[in-house]
Coordinates of C-alpha atoms in Angstrom, one line a residue:
M1 CA 0.0 0.0 0.0
R2 CA 2.8 2.4 1.0
G3 CA 4.6 1.6 -2.3
T4 CA 1.6 2.4 -4.4
A5 CA 1.1 5.7 -2.6
M6 CA 4.8 6.5 -3.2
I7 CA 4.5 5.7 -6.9
A8 CA 1.3 7.9 -7.2
L9 CA 3.1 10.8 -5.5
L10 CA 6.1 10.4 -7.7
A11 CA 3.9 10.3 -10.9
I12 CA 2.1 13.5 -9.8
S13 CA 5.4 15.2 -9.0
C14 CA 6.7 14.4 -12.5
V15 CA 3.6 15.7 -14.2
L16 CA 3.6 18.9 -12.2
T17 CA 7.3 19.5 -12.8
A18 CA 6.9 18.9 -16.6
C19 CA 4.0 21.4 -16.7
A20 CA 5.9 24.1 -14.7
G21 CA 8.5 24.6 -17.4
S22 CA 8.3 26.9 -20.4
G23 CA 4.6 26.6 -21.0
G24 CA 2.4 28.4 -23.4
G25 CA 2.4 31.9 -22.1
G26 CA 0.1 31.9 -19.2
G27 CA 2.4 32.9 -16.4
G28 CA 5.3 35.3 -16.1
G29 CA 8.3 35.6 -18.2
T30 CA 8.9 37.7 -21.2
P31 CA 6.4 36.9 -24.0
R32 CA 8.0 36.1 -27.4
P33 CA 7.1 38.6 -30.1
A34 CA 4.5 37.2 -32.5
C35 CA 6.6 38.5 -35.5
K36 CA 10.3 39.1 -35.7
P37 CA 11.1 41.9 -38.2
P38 CA 14.1 41.6 -40.5
A39 CA 17.3 43.4 -39.4
Q40 CA 17.0 45.6 -42.5
P41 CA 13.4 46.1 -43.5
T42 CA 12.9 46.8 -47.2
I43 CA 9.8 48.9 -46.5
S44 CA 9.4 51.9 -44.2
F45 CA 6.1 52.9 -42.7
S46 CA 6.9 56.6 -42.7
S47 CA 8.6 56.8 -46.1
N48 CA 6.6 54.2 -48.1
I49 CA 3.3 53.3 -46.5
Q50 CA 2.0 56.5 -44.9
P51 CA 2.4 58.4 -48.2
I52 CA 0.2 55.8 -50.0
F53 CA -2.5 56.2 -47.4
T54 CA -2.2 60.0 -47.5
A55 CA -2.7 60.1 -51.3
S56 CA -5.3 57.4 -51.6
C57 CA -7.3 57.2 -48.3
A58 CA -6.8 60.1 -45.9
L59 CA -9.0 62.5 -47.9
A60 CA -12.1 64.6 -47.0
G61 CA -15.1 62.3 -47.0
C62 CA -13.0 59.2 -46.4
H63 CA -10.5 58.1 -43.8
V64 CA -9.5 61.4 -42.2
G65 CA -10.4 63.6 -39.2
A66 CA -11.9 63.1 -35.8
V67 CA -15.0 61.4 -37.2
P68 CA -13.9 59.9 -40.5
T69 CA -16.5 58.6 -42.9
G70 CA -14.6 55.3 -42.9
P71 CA -14.3 53.9 -39.3
V72 CA -10.5 54.5 -39.2
D73 CA -8.4 57.7 -39.5
L74 CA -5.5 57.1 -41.9
S75 CA -4.0 60.5 -41.6
V76 CA -0.4 61.1 -40.6
G77 CA 0.1 60.4 -36.8
Q78 CA -3.1 58.3 -36.6
T79 CA -2.7 55.4 -39.1
Y80 CA -0.4 53.1 -37.2
A81 CA -2.2 53.1 -33.9
Q82 CA -5.6 52.6 -35.6
T83 CA -4.5 49.8 -37.9
V84 CA -1.8 47.5 -36.6
N85 CA -3.1 44.7 -34.3
V86 CA -6.5 46.5 -34.2
K87 CA -9.7 44.4 -34.9
S88 CA -11.5 45.3 -38.1
A89 CA -14.9 46.8 -37.5
Q90 CA -16.3 45.0 -40.6
Q91 CA -14.7 41.6 -39.8
P92 CA -14.0 41.5 -36.1
T93 CA -12.3 38.1 -36.3
L94 CA -9.5 39.8 -38.4
K95 CA -7.0 42.5 -37.5
R96 CA -6.8 45.5 -39.8
F97 CA -3.1 44.6 -40.2
L98 CA -1.7 41.5 -38.5
P99 CA 2.1 41.8 -38.4
G100 CA 3.7 39.0 -40.4
K101 CA 0.4 37.8 -41.9
P102 CA -0.8 39.8 -44.9
D103 CA -3.3 37.2 -45.9
L104 CA -5.0 37.5 -42.5
S105 CA -4.9 41.3 -42.6
Y106 CA -8.3 42.8 -43.5
I107 CA -7.1 46.0 -45.1
I108 CA -5.0 43.9 -47.5
R109 CA -8.2 42.1 -48.5
K110 CA -10.0 45.5 -48.9
I111 CA -7.3 47.0 -51.1
E112 CA -7.0 43.8 -53.2
G113 CA -10.7 43.5 -53.6
G114 CA -10.9 39.9 -52.4
P115 CA -14.1 37.9 -52.1
N116 CA -14.1 37.9 -48.3
I117 CA -14.8 41.6 -47.7
A118 CA -17.7 43.6 -46.5
G119 CA -18.7 46.5 -48.7
V120 CA -16.5 47.5 -51.6
Q121 CA -12.9 47.5 -52.6
M122 CA -10.8 50.4 -51.3
P123 CA -10.2 53.1 -52.3
Q124 CA -13.9 53.4 -53.4
G125 CA -14.3 53.5 -57.1
C126 CA -11.1 51.6 -57.8
P127 CA -10.1 50.2 -60.1
G128 CA -11.5 52.9 -62.3
A129 CA -12.7 56.3 -61.1
P130 CA -11.9 56.8 -57.4
L131 CA -14.0 59.1 -55.2
N132 CA -13.1 62.3 -53.5
G133 CA -9.9 62.9 -55.5
A134 CA -8.2 59.7 -54.3
K135 CA -5.7 57.8 -56.3
C136 CA -6.2 54.2 -57.1
L137 CA -3.5 52.0 -55.6
T138 CA -1.0 50.7 -58.1
P139 CA 0.2 47.0 -58.0
D140 CA 3.4 48.4 -56.6
N141 CA 1.5 50.2 -53.8
I142 CA -0.3 47.1 -52.9
A143 CA 2.9 45.0 -53.0
A144 CA 4.6 47.5 -50.7
I145 CA 1.8 47.4 -48.2
R146 CA 1.8 43.6 -48.4
Q147 CA 5.6 43.5 -47.9
W148 CA 5.5 45.9 -45.0
V149 CA 3.0 43.6 -43.2
T150 CA 5.1 40.6 -44.1
E151 CA 8.1 42.3 -42.5
C152 CA 6.0 42.7 -39.3
A153 CA 4.4 46.1 -39.9
T154 CA 6.9 48.0 -37.9
N155 CA 6.4 51.7 -37.1
N156 CA 9.6 52.8 -38.8

């Protein structure tokens, strides 16, 4: 009887010790970043990405100002905080931009005009005749945004 109790205690001890190690992020320690950016990113948010949003999205009647027509302000100084790791209002199961995962980033879907979007492709009227003086995104613009997200969507 005593031997059986000892074996049971030893088994419980082994299980608890195994579970106390480097578990899945529930307790203490420094969490690992979800996305590790490259040492030398090829795309800069401030130099490459924000200018695209400024020319094509952050316009009167669209994504600009304290109460933008679109639910997100894409003007200088606002875009990053309102898009990276922020849930989409139209598809709450997706982030607007999910660092490292362009295919799971809702804004990528909206600008590419994919089938899994609510509403219309952005900028409105593109391809073709954009609204409010916006410029349609070029394939290079879309590729730059996609690459920036792939490189972890850093605020550089």
